[in-house]
Each structure stands twice: as C-alpha cells, then as structure tokens.
C-alpha cells in the first residue's frame, strides 16, 4: 500500500462536500482509503487510525485542507489525488461568479440585506454564535447543526421568543416555511394544515403523505428534538403554535414529537386548548388515550396523523393509499427466505416507528437506537436476529455524510445483509426531496443486484418511498427502479411495516 | 409578530453545506451562499474579544438609533 | 463610550483619501526632521535596540556613523553603536519612513513632502540605487563616497530644480504609475520614469555644472526604484491623516526592522504592536538559498497599508515573475485584500479590474475575524550586512501583531462588555 497526500493551506470547504468527494473517489479501482477533510482533531484521529497520518500534517491548522489517499501503488494514489482536486475545482466554479463569495454572515448580510432567514449547518461549536448574530439582526434561524449544547439552545430560543423569531433546531433537518423547503424537505403543495415537529423524517413523512392525499400545508416548522425537554420547556413549540393559531390560513395543526417532559406537558396542553383550531397530536410512543382524554385528536402513527389532519382540513374522509387488505395480499404472495427481519433506515423517526409497530408482534428486536422494549445491538456493524437500524445515527455518520445524502455505507450494509442467510426480509426507506440523493433507488438497487450475484441469495425486499411527485427526484421512476428489481414498494413506512408484520406472522 | 412573517417571500443566507443553497436557487429562492470558515481561524480567545467588540457596537448602534 | 466603529473608520478612510501629498523640496535631516539630533539614528520598523538588530541594519548603522564622522573605522563604529552615546528611533515617530534598513542621520538629505490639505510634512532619504548600498547594510568606502556625492551634488541639484518644475502631486503620479504596470513597492519603473520626466527640464535649467546635472539624471535613470523613496512618504502622509481617530480600527502603520514587525492602529495612539518579522517566500537570485535571507525588513510596507504594493498586485502582473505564479494569482491577491479593508481608493484605480479602486483601510477587526493577513510584496535582503538584495517575494505580518492590537483595543474601549 502506498500513501499520497496533498495539502491545501487556508482552503476551506464544507464537510459534506469533502466527505462526498472522498467517498466517490474511494470507489475508484485500486483505492483503499481516502481522507479528504479539514485538518481538525477529528480528522487527525481518523488519519492516525487508518495509518495514514503524515508528519507534514503537524504544522497544519483547521483552516488547511488535507487530501490523503492510500492505494495499491503510487500511480493510483496520485491519480486519486488528482481526481479529488478536479472535483474540488469544479465545485468552486459552480458556486462562482466573478466576485468572491462572502466569507462571513456579516458579509453575506451586507450583500443581501433583505434576507430574513439564516440556514446554519456549520460545525456545532460555531453554530450558536452564528445563530445569535442572525437573531440580533432580526432574522429567523434554521439550525441544522448538531452538537450545540442545551444551554446554548436555551439562550438562543429565549432570544428568539423575545423577538418572535424562529429558532428551528438544533439538529433540525427539515422545515417548509412560506412554501420554501429548507434543508431536507419535500415539495408539498400549500393548503391549510400547519405542522410543528420535533423530528426531521417524521415531518417529511407526514407532509409528503398529506400532499399525496391531496392536502396541503401552511407551514412545517421544525423545532429540534430537545424543544419539549424540561430545560427548554417547549419554547419554540409554543411560539410556533401560537403563531399558527393566529394565522388565518391555518385551519388544522399537527404536533409531532417524542413524548414531552411531564413539566412541559401541562403548559403545552393549556396552550393548545386556547388555540381554537383542530389539533392532531402524535407523541411517538405515548398512549393515544391519554391525549384524547385532554380533548385532542391523537394519531397512532405518522400516516394516521396525515390522514386525520386531511380529514379535518376538508371535512371529508381520507383513506390510506394502500388498504390493509391490499397489503395482506402482497404479503400472501411473498415469502421470507430466512428467519429474521432487517431494517436499514436513513430516517431516525421511521426507524423508531418500525420498532414500535413491530415490537408487540415479533418480540425481540435490536437496534442501534432501541426504543423502550427493544435491545441495544452488541455490535452495530453486525446484525443478529431481528434488527432495525438507523444508519443516520452518529455511530455511522462520523466522517461520513448522512445516508440520505450519501448512500455508500447503506449500500455496503445491504450487501452484507443479503449475504446473511438469516436475513429473510430486508426493509428500507427511500427518502426523496431537496437535500437527498438524486437517485437513491438506483444506488440501492445496484447494491442489491451485486449482493444477489455475489451471494446467490435473494431475500425478500421491501421499500417505502417518502416523497411526492413534485420532488426533484422522479418519484415514478424511483418506484419503477425498485419494482423492476423485484422489491415490494409501499407509499408509507406504516404500510411497509404492516407488510413486514404480515410476512413475519406467516413465517412463524 | 411571527404570524406576520407567514406569507412573506423567504430570502436566505446559507452558512455551511453548499447543496442547501443550490437547492434553494433551483427553486428560485433568493439565496446567498457563504464561503464560511471558522471565525478567527478557530481561535476562541480572539473570537471572544471580537464578540465583546460586537456586543459594544450593538449597544452603541441601539443607543444612537434611539436618539 | 459611544463610538460607532463603522463611522470612525469611514472618517479615517475619508481623511486618508483627502490627503494630497506634494513634493515640496529637499532638506537636511537635522534641519527639517522633527526631533532630529546629531547622535540620533532613525531606522525602519518599530523601536529596536542595537543588541537586537539584524545584519543589514547593523551594517547600515556602522556605515551611517562613519558617514557622520562619529567613527573612523567599522570597529570603532560598532563599539560606539552599542553605547548610550548613540540613540535610535523609528522613522515613523519622526514623520518619516525608510526602505530596507532605512537608516537616516543628521547630515543626510531628505525629500520633503507636504500635505496640501493640512500642511503636514513627511520625509524620506533619497534612494542610493541597487547592490552594495547603505540600506542593505553595506558600509564600504564606495558606499560612503556615494552618500557624500548624494549630499553634495544630487541633493542640491534636485533642491534647486524642484521649485523650477511644475508642482508634483505624488498621489496623482502614483495613480498614473498604477495604470502603467507599477505597484510602487516592488515595481517603480514607470513612476521613476514619470518623475524624471517632470524634473528633467528643471534640472537642466539649474546653474550647476553640466557634468553634475548629467550625472544626476543618469543616477536617477539607473535606478528603477528611485521613486520608492517618494511613494513611501506619500503613503505615510495619507495614512497619518487617520492618526489618531478615536475608536477607529484602521491600521495606519505596517513596518519591519529586520527583527520585528510592527503595526499601529488609528484608535490606539502611539502604541506599537509587534511580533517576529517573517521570512519572505519567493524567488531568489541564482546562488542564494533560504538560509541566506534576512527576515522581513523596511518601512516599505507602508505602501500596502495604503492600498498599494501587494494590495495593488493586480495592477502589476509583471511582479509575478518575482513572486512566482500566474497573472491570475496577482489578481487574486488583490481581490483577497478587499475582505480585510473597509474602503476602496478613489485615486488608486486598477485598470484590469474595471478601474476598481484598490483595497484601502485595513480593518484590524476583519483581519482577526477572517484570520486573513495583509499581503506584502517585498524585496529580500541577505542576512549578512552589505551583500545586498537576494530576491523578492511574498510575506505577511505575524498574526500576533493583530491579536495584541485587538486585545489592547478591547481593553481600552470595551472594558464593560
């Protein structure tokens, strides 16, 4: 093995761009490992771990870019470096005009003073400062960054509430504001349903389903996973809810979250009772009866939340896109090739939903993000028994882009599951929309076909597509690619999980 | 009031992941992408000093505005 | 304190832009330079003691002491230099500037510039030429002889000629030179030509021996950098207009003494912020290597401070032959500097950037915020006294200067934050 490297001093690219390029170049023949990243402590550790650290890196700072490639021989390694450079150069061009882009929020603001929203996806340790600056300048904040402390979150949201400005996050991946999809979001028509959500893919699934059922939204406001914790006290949830209550365009409100902290629940219910509009609540894993006892409409799952909201929005009854009978029929004509289920999810909330719906049926499920009643996987890189995995979780995304952007690891894992005789049914989500990979179905099918060829196995496969026909990906084409590969395709996670349940029951 | 923001055209300053800005531009949303890099080269001490200056200036500008 | 930094800086830049440096004449240092004394040696860069001086500066001090008649031999001069009989002070604290070692003493002739706006004056010695010269630390008989010639022939001829010539507004001359491929730090060929053109008829009209007048013209002509000793005090004149505007974070001085780099900030009156002078990276003349190089030296970074030199590299693509790189690199160096300046020069326009004004008014806060240092384009001296120039290239100030200045600024203005 030979290691080649190239250092570009004072050259900054965002981490996603670098990881994607590294991931793409790694696929080239003869290349063993790539590290393309800023010289941060984290990347230095990675380099050392991979035995790729060079003494030339000693004098570098986090403002310097490292391209390091390990390959079979020098020619290949050098070619890899050249390829990375080529891709970096073309990235700079596409973003360029004759003028250099601004390098700070302040500069950007002086060039676009009418900006009213700042989307922040910089490293967590800098995110709060940028968010504060945005709020002080009267701008709403979409805080995609994670690794923001809860103390910082409290400070930001207190500031945001005092100025009636949104602080969506931290770790907020999805929002649709005034019809504009932000970060990972689907193209959803406008209508009269407002959504407040502490979950990214949950918001994507609900809004996409609303669209497919013919409904539309006013706002889809992400509040970040910790908003309804005791410390934060639901500050953004309350601000958003009050605004939707007063918004003449909003007729129905959906609230999506993990069950809020007890201390917050009281205030929240009191506030919601003053709203004066119909509210559908889905506290994931909570007892629907407790919610109904408060006088609200409780949803049983994400699909149900969308259906109930559409019902209230139009006064007409909506049905699931696939009925239970239809799902049963597909299950009846399907056969698991082994004892166990494997779930390879890119969306965390969808992974949770699958665990929740299947746990009563199949007993022992393990996950890297187990819900109550499910077990922790002893080794997240090796599935045993029934296993439902969130590939977007931290342990899989260190140094790699999220699976919704870069399918490489999920595709690799798919190969592994297909080769496992114990994996009789493999389910996975295909999340469309802005921010997501443009051909996730194609990437997964390529891996599936390779897996089948290599192992000679053909486990039963099912996928759900979270998206709409207006999304940048071609929904119909994505569906066809999956179906042509012999994968059973479902419109929602709930439908796919229901299919899985029927198959597992038949397999007992 | 927050509700007064509903219905307005969203105009975005993007800090960080470039593809977010590209997607917004594709939809015709007025967006400016920032070639963001850690302030003060990642030096927290300098960052803190700059924050004190910014904080002071914020107060000065408010006081002047109030006149 | 209710000071709006943006406003203070805007005022500073406006004052800089309003300055009109004009060539007034020539005088003897002891007579015209404020605070000059017989035993005072003025030098480039921030304050320094004999012990800390690098080779070229030491050599220049030795040469100056011999020239002034205060020592008869280099050995005597060295001994004397180390005593408190000889005082040292930065040119900057005496309204002047000096290139490379920049040594100025009582008997030396100096250019006198005057600001038409305020009447202020700035000063600089006359450029000796290239090779074995005092400013590179040479102190041989040849050097002393040349200095004497400059004192007794060059200076008087020019002194008599200047009033006979049309008034020379140096800001305008620099602006023209910028549009002819100069950046008036490392490239002064066009400006030197323009100067000679303005002065030649007047020189002819003076009543000195023909041979002297011819020699004066030949002397100026043989030195492509003759104008540097005018571009520097002109820049100094302009920047001084911003000293010492309360609360302003505009950098008014960048200079080096061969050991340390020093900066000063408009809102921090009289205070020096120093750090280690860096090694210049560029192209070395054949036969020299990086080990031969002296650290960065000279007051010539005053040009960059005023939007010229490295900041106007886009106007002088020929520079890239010295600093290595492409014409596009030269353009990009200028482009980058807009990120750390608050304004753009009205007078100094860059033709191949659609006549955009060069980046003017380095803002300390922006340098720190963006971790982006001013770009200086400069000559490299051999570290041994008297060897001369060994190359040219690019260098930055040490970040420490700006970090220290920021700390002092916050200490002075933001105590309560």
CSV table of C-alpha atoms in Angstrom, one decimal, chain A residues 10 61 63 98-101 103-104 106-107 129-130, chain C residues 6 332 335-339 356 366 369-372:
chain,number,residue,atom,x,y,z
A,10,UNK,CA,-6.1,28.2,4.0
A,61,UNK,CA,-4.5,24.2,11.3
A,63,UNK,CA,-8.1,26.1,8.1
A,98,UNK,CA,-16.5,36.9,-11.0
A,99,UNK,CA,-16.9,38.1,-7.4
A,100,UNK,CA,-15.6,36.1,-4.5
A,101,UNK,CA,-18.4,34.7,-2.4
A,103,UNK,CA,-16.9,34.5,3.8
A,104,UNK,CA,-19.0,35.5,6.8
A,106,UNK,CA,-21.9,39.7,8.1
A,107,UNK,CA,-20.6,40.0,4.6
A,129,UNK,CA,-22.7,32.2,17.7
A,130,UNK,CA,-23.9,32.4,14.1
C,6,UNK,CA,-18.1,51.9,11.2
C,332,UNK,CA,-6.4,37.1,-6.7
C,335,UNK,CA,-9.1,40.5,-4.6
C,336,UNK,CA,-8.5,38.9,-1.3
C,337,UNK,CA,-7.4,42.1,0.3
C,338,UNK,CA,-10.9,43.6,-0.2
C,339,UNK,CA,-12.0,41.2,2.5
C,356,UNK,CA,-11.9,49.5,-9.3
C,366,UNK,CA,-11.6,42.0,9.8
C,369,UNK,CA,-12.3,37.7,12.2
C,370,UNK,CA,-11.2,36.2,9.0
C,371,UNK,CA,-7.8,35.1,10.1
C,372,UNK,CA,-6.6,36.8,6.8
